[in-house]
XYZ file of C-alpha atoms in Angstrom:
414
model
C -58.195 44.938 -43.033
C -58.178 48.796 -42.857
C -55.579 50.036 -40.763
C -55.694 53.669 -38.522
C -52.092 54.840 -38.896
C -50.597 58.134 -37.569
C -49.709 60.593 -40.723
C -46.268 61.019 -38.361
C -46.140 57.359 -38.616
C -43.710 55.824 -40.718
C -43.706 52.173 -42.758
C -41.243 50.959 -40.577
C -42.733 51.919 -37.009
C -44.113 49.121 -35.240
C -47.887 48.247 -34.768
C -48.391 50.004 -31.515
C -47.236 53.713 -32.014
C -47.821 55.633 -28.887
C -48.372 59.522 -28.655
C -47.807 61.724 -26.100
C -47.430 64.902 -27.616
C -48.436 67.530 -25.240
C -50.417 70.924 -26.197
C -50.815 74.013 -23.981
C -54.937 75.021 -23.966
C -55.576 78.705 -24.732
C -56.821 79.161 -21.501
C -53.523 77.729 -19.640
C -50.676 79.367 -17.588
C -47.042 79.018 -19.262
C -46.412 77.068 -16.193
C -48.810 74.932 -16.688
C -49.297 72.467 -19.387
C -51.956 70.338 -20.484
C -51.422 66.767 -21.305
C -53.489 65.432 -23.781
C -54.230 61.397 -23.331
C -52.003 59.031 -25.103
C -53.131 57.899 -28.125
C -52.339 54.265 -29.350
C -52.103 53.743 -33.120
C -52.681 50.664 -35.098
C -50.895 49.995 -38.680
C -50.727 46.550 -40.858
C -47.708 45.003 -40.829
C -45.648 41.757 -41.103
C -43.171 42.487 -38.494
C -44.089 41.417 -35.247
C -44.809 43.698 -32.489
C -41.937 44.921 -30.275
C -42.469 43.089 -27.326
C -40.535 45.529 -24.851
C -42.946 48.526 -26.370
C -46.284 46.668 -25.803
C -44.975 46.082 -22.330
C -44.412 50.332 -21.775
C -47.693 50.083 -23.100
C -49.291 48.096 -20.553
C -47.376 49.731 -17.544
C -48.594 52.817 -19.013
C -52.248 51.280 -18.921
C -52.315 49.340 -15.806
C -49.067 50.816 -14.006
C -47.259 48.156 -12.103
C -50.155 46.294 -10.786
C -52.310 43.437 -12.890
C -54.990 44.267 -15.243
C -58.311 45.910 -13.181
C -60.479 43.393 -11.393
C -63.589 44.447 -13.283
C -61.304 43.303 -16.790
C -60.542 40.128 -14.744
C -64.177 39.590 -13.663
C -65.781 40.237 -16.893
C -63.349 38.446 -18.906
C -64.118 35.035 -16.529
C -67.471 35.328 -16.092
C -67.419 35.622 -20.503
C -65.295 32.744 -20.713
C -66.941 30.182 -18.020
C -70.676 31.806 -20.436
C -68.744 30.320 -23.184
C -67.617 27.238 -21.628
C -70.578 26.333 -20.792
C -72.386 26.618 -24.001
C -69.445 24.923 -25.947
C -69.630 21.798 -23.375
C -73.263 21.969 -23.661
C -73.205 21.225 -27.375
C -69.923 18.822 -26.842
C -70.933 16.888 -24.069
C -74.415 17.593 -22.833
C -75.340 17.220 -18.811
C -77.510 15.903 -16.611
C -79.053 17.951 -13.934
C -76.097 17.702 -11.890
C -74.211 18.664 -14.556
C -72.385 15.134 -14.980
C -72.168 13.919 -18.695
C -75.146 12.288 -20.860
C -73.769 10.490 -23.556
C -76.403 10.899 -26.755
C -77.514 7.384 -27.493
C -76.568 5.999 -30.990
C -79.245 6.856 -33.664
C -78.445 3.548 -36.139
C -78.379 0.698 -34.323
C -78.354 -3.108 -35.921
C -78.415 -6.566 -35.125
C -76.839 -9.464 -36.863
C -80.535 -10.571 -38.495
C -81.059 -7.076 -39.872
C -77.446 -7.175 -40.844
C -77.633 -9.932 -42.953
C -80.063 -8.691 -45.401
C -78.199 -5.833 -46.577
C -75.146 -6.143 -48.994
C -72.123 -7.481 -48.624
C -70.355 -4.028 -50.172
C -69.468 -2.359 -46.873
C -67.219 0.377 -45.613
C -66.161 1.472 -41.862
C -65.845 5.254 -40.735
C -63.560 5.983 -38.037
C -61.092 8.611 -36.404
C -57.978 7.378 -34.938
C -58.093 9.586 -31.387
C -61.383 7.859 -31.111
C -61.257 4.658 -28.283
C -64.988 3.694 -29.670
C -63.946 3.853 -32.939
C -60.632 1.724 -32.072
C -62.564 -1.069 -31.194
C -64.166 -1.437 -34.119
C -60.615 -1.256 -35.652
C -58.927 -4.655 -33.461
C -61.844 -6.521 -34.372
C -61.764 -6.314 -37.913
C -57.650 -6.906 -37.871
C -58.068 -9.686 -35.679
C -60.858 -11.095 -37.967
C -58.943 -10.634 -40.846
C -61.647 -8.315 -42.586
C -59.545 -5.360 -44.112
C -60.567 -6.727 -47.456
C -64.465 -6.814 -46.882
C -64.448 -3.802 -44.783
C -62.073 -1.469 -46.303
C -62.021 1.928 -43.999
C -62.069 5.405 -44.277
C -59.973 7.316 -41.581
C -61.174 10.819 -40.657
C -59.302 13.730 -38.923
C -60.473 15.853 -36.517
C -61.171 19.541 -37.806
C -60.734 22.756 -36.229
C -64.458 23.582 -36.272
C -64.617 19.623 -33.899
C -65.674 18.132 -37.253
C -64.241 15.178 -39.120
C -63.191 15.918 -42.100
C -60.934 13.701 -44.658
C -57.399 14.461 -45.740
C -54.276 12.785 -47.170
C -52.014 11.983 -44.356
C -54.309 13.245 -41.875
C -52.904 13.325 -38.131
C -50.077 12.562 -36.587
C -48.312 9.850 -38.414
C -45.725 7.006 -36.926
C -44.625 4.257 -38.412
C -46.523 1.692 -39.112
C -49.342 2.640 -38.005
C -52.701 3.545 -39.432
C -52.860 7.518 -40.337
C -55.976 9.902 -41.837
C -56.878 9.628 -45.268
C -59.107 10.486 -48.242
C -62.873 9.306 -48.660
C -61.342 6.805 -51.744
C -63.138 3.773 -51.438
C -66.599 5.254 -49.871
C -68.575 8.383 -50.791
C -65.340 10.969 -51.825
C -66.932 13.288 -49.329
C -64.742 16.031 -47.531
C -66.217 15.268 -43.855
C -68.401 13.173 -42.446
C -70.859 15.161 -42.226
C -71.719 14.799 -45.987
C -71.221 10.901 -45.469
C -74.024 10.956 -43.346
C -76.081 13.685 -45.156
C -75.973 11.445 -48.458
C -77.810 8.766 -47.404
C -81.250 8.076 -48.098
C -83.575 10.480 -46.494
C -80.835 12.471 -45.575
C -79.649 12.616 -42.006
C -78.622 16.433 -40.285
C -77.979 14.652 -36.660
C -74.615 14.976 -35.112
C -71.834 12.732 -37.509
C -69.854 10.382 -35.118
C -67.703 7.932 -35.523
C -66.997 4.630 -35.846
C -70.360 4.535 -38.641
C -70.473 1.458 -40.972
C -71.650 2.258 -44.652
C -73.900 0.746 -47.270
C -71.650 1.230 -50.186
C -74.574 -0.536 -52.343
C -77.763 1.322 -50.416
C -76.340 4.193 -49.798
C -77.055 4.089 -46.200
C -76.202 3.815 -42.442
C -75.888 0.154 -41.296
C -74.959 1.238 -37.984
C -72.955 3.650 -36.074
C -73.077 2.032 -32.578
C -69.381 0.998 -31.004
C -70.473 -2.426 -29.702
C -73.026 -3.193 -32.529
C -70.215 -3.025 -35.147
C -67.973 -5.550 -33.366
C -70.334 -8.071 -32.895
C -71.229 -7.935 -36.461
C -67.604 -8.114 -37.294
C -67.082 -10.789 -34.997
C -70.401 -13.074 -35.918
C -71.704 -11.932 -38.743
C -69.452 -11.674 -41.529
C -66.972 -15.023 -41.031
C -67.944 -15.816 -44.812
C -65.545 -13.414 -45.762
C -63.072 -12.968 -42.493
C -59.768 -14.187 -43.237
C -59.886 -15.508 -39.741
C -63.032 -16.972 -39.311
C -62.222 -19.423 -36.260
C -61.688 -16.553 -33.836
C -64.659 -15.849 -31.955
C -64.265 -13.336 -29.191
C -67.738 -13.620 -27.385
C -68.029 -17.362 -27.305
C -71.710 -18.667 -25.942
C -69.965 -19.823 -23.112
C -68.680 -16.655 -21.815
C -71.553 -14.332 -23.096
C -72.906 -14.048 -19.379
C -69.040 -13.207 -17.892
C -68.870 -10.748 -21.450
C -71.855 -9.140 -20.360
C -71.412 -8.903 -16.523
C -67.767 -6.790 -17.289
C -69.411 -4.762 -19.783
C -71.557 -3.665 -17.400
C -69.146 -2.170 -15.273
C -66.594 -1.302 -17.915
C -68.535 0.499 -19.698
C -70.130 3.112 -17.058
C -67.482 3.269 -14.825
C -64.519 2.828 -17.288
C -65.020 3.748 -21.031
C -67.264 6.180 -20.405
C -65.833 7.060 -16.550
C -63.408 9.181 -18.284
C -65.551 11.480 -19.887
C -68.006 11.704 -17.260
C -64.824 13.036 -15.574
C -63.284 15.261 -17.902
C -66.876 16.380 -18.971
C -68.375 16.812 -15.560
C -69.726 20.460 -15.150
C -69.685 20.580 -11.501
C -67.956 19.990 -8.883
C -70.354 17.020 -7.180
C -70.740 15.568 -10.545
C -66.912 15.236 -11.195
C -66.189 13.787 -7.414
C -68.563 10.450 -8.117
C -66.941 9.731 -11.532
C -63.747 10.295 -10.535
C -64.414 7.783 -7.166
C -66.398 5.518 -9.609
C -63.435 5.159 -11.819
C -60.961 4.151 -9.664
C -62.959 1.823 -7.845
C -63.358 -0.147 -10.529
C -60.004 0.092 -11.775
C -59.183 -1.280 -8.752
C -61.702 -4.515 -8.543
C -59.872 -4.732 -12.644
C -56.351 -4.922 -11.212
C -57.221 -6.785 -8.627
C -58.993 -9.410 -10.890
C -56.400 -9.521 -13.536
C -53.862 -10.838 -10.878
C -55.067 -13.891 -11.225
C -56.353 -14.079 -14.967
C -54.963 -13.411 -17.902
C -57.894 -11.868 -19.407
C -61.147 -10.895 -18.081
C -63.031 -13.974 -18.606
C -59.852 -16.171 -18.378
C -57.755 -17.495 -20.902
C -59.266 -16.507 -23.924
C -59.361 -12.533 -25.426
C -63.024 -11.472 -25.716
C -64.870 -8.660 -26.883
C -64.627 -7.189 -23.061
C -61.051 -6.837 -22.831
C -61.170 -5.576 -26.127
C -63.451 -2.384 -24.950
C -60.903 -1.909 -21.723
C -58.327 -1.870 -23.743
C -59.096 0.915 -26.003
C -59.415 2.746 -22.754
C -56.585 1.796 -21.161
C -54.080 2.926 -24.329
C -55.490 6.141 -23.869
C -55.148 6.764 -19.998
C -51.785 8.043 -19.101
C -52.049 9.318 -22.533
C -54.590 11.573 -22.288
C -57.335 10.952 -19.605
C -55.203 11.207 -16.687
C -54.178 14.766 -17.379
C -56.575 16.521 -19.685
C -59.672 14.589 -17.968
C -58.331 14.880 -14.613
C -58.409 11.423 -13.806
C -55.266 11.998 -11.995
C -56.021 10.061 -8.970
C -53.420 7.307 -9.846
C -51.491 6.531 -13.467
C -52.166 3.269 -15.123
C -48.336 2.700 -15.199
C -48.594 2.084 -11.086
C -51.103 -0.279 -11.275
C -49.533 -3.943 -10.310
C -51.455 -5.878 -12.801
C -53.464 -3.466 -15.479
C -50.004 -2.074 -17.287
C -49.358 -5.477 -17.927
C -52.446 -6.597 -18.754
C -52.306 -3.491 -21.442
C -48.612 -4.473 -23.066
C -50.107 -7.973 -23.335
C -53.103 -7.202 -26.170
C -51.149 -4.413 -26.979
C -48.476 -7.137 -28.555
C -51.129 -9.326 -30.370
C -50.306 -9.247 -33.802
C -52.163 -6.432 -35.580
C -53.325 -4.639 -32.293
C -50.303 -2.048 -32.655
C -50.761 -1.147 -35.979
C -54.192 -0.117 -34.873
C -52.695 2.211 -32.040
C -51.448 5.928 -33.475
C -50.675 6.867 -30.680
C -49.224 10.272 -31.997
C -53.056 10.764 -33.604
C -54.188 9.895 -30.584
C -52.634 12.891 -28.736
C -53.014 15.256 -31.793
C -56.959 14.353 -31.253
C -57.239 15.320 -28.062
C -54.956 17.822 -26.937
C -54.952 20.051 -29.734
C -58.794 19.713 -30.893
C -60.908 19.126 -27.057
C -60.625 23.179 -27.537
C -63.155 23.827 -24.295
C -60.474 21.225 -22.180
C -57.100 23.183 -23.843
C -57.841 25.992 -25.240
C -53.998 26.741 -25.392
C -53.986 23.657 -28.017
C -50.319 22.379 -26.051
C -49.873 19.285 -26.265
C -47.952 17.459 -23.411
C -44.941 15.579 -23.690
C -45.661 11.578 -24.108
C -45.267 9.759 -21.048
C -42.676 7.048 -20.631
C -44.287 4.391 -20.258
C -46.927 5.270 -23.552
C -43.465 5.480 -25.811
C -43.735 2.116 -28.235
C -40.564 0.404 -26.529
C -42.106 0.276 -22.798
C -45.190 -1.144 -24.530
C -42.924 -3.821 -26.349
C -41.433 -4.921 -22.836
C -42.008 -8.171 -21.478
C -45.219 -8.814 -19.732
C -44.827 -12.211 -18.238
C -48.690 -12.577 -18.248
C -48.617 -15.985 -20.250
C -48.185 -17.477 -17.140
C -51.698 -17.382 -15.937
C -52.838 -19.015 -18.549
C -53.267 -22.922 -19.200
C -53.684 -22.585 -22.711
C -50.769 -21.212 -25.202
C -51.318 -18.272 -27.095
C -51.772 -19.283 -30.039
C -54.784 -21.283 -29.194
C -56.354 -17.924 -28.093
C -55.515 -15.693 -31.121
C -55.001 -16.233 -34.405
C -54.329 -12.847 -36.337
């Protein structure tokens, strides 16, 4: 970059070089002099500026008093321009400016899903609590080996992209990585623009892959887990473990119901709310429903009693993330999970079922939020992890096996 420097200037000045050299016009009276206006010039240079002369330098802009209100005014009403049109292409509104969630554009069913190929492959990004889901249920089902996975990062540009080592990593736990055992792609945008007729929608995760077809099976959350749950116990290491038993479908489907709107996506609808009115009912709508969950919970182990189902599975991935994340960067700061009577529990208990934890990078988690949800921090700080998020609170005791009349191994098997 071409630099203006000051022929008095020398290599070692700073960046900022100041001049007030005074001249007396032709015209003046040897008692009078003429100033002429400071002139600031700029030079390239490793050494960082000298912070006590760009402060002379702003007292000798502004004086003693804050920047003008007209720099003020312009420089909010150009930032809240280009909030807006960064939230409208992350999270599009409504007409009250609450959040619209874009539906799914591959959705699949366990007929259709049985007439593809067994050669699959899962997409998904650690920070992601849809994604996550799809993550439990194929530990829990013991399909690793049919449905080896691909874990993206999240980019700078709000991509995901693929990288050795990608995120935060803590051990044990599941971390970013190449495109090995799918396409080789950088991102995930490729992913999706290989497949056949080409796809230039938006690239989310979790996505399940054709490795065969070259195709999209499906990319919806709740799809995916029922096909890992149903649909592929030929080759599930665990195929006994059925988390939405006939029985309980109606119960399943009644909490998803609320879970979903109120919960899963409760917290975006809060952190993504564009006004005011819009924030105030998902905020109210939130709690509310945490509070019929705590309440609930107080007297059953899991959702739809003693057995883990596909519902507590979805409130879980949640849950992890609330004192985490949503409770400070989404404002939903109303109340922490950690004060809830029954609902921290209820978390450490499917937190400690074998294979859940590994799922959990926590650290990635964070990373994924705080540092890359650019129109929610544009500082890119992350906040300290809460106490009660650290892996030994999580590993504490929860005492819950006591509301249920079966033991635990009857209920999971990982």
């Amino acid at each position: 970059m071409t630099s203006l420097v000051s022929p008095l200037t020398s290599p070692s000045s700073p960046w900022l070089v100041p001049s007030s050299k005074t001249t007396t016009k032709k015209n003046c009276s040897s008692s009078r002099r003429c100033f002429r206006r400071p002139v600031i010039y700029l030079r390239s240079s490793s050494t960082p500026p000298n912070p006590d002369l760009l402060k002379s330098i702003t007292k000798l802009l502004w004086g003693k008093s804050l920047p003008p209100q007209l720099l003020i005014s312009t420089v909010r009403a150009s930032w809240n321009g280009g909030w807006k049109l960064m939230m409208s292409q992350l999270a599009p509104s409504d007409s009250s400016g609450g959040f619209s969630r874009p539906i799914s554009q591959f959705r699949s069913d366990s007929d259709s899903f049985r007439r593809r190929s067994n050669k699959l492959h899962l997409y998904v990004g650690l920070p992601c609590p849809w994604a996550h889901r799809t993550l439990i249920v194929r530990a829990l089902k013991g399909l690793e080996k049919a449905a080896p996975v691909s874990v993206a990062s999240p980019g700078m540009d709000g991509s995901w992209e693929f990288k050795e080592g990608g995120g935060a990593a803590e051990g044990g736990k599941m971390s970013g990585s190449l495109d090995k055992g799918g396409n080789g792609c950088a991102n995930l945008k490729e992913v999706y623009r290989s497949r056949r007729g080409g796809y230039d929608g938006r690239a989310t995760v979790p996505m399940l892959w054709d490795v065969e077809r070259k195709d999209v099976v499906c990319n919806e959350s709740y799809d995916i887990i029922e096909l890992f749950n149903s649909g592929m116990n030929d080759f599930a290491e665990n195929p006994s473990l059925d988390l939405a038993p006939q029985s309980l479908k109606g119960k399943i489907d009644e909490w998803n119901q609320i879970i979903y709107h109120a919960v899963n996506n409760g917290v975006y609808r809060c952190g993504f709310a564009q006004t005011q009115e819009a924030y105030d009912m998902a905020v109210s709508e939130l709690f509310d429903a945490l509070d019929l969950l705590d309440d609930h919970l107080g007297g059953s182990r899991y959702l739809c009693g003693d057995a883990l189902t596909l519902a507590d599975i979805c409130l879980f991935t949640t849950l992890v993330r609330f004192d985490l994340v949503y409770n400070v960067l989404f404002k939903c700061t109303k109340k922490k999970l950690v004060e809830y009577r029954y609902l921290h529990d209820y978390l450490r208990d499917i937190y400690q079922i074998p294979k859940v934890a590994e799922t959990c990078n926590l650290e990635a988690i964070m990373d994924g939020y705080y540092k890359f949800l650019f129109p929610l921090n544009p500082g890119g700080i992350r906040p300290a992890r809460p106490s009660d998020c650290e892996d030994e609170a999580l590993l504490e005791p929860h005492k819950r096996q006591v509301l249920s009349s079966m033991d635990r191994s009857m209920q999971v098997t990982a």
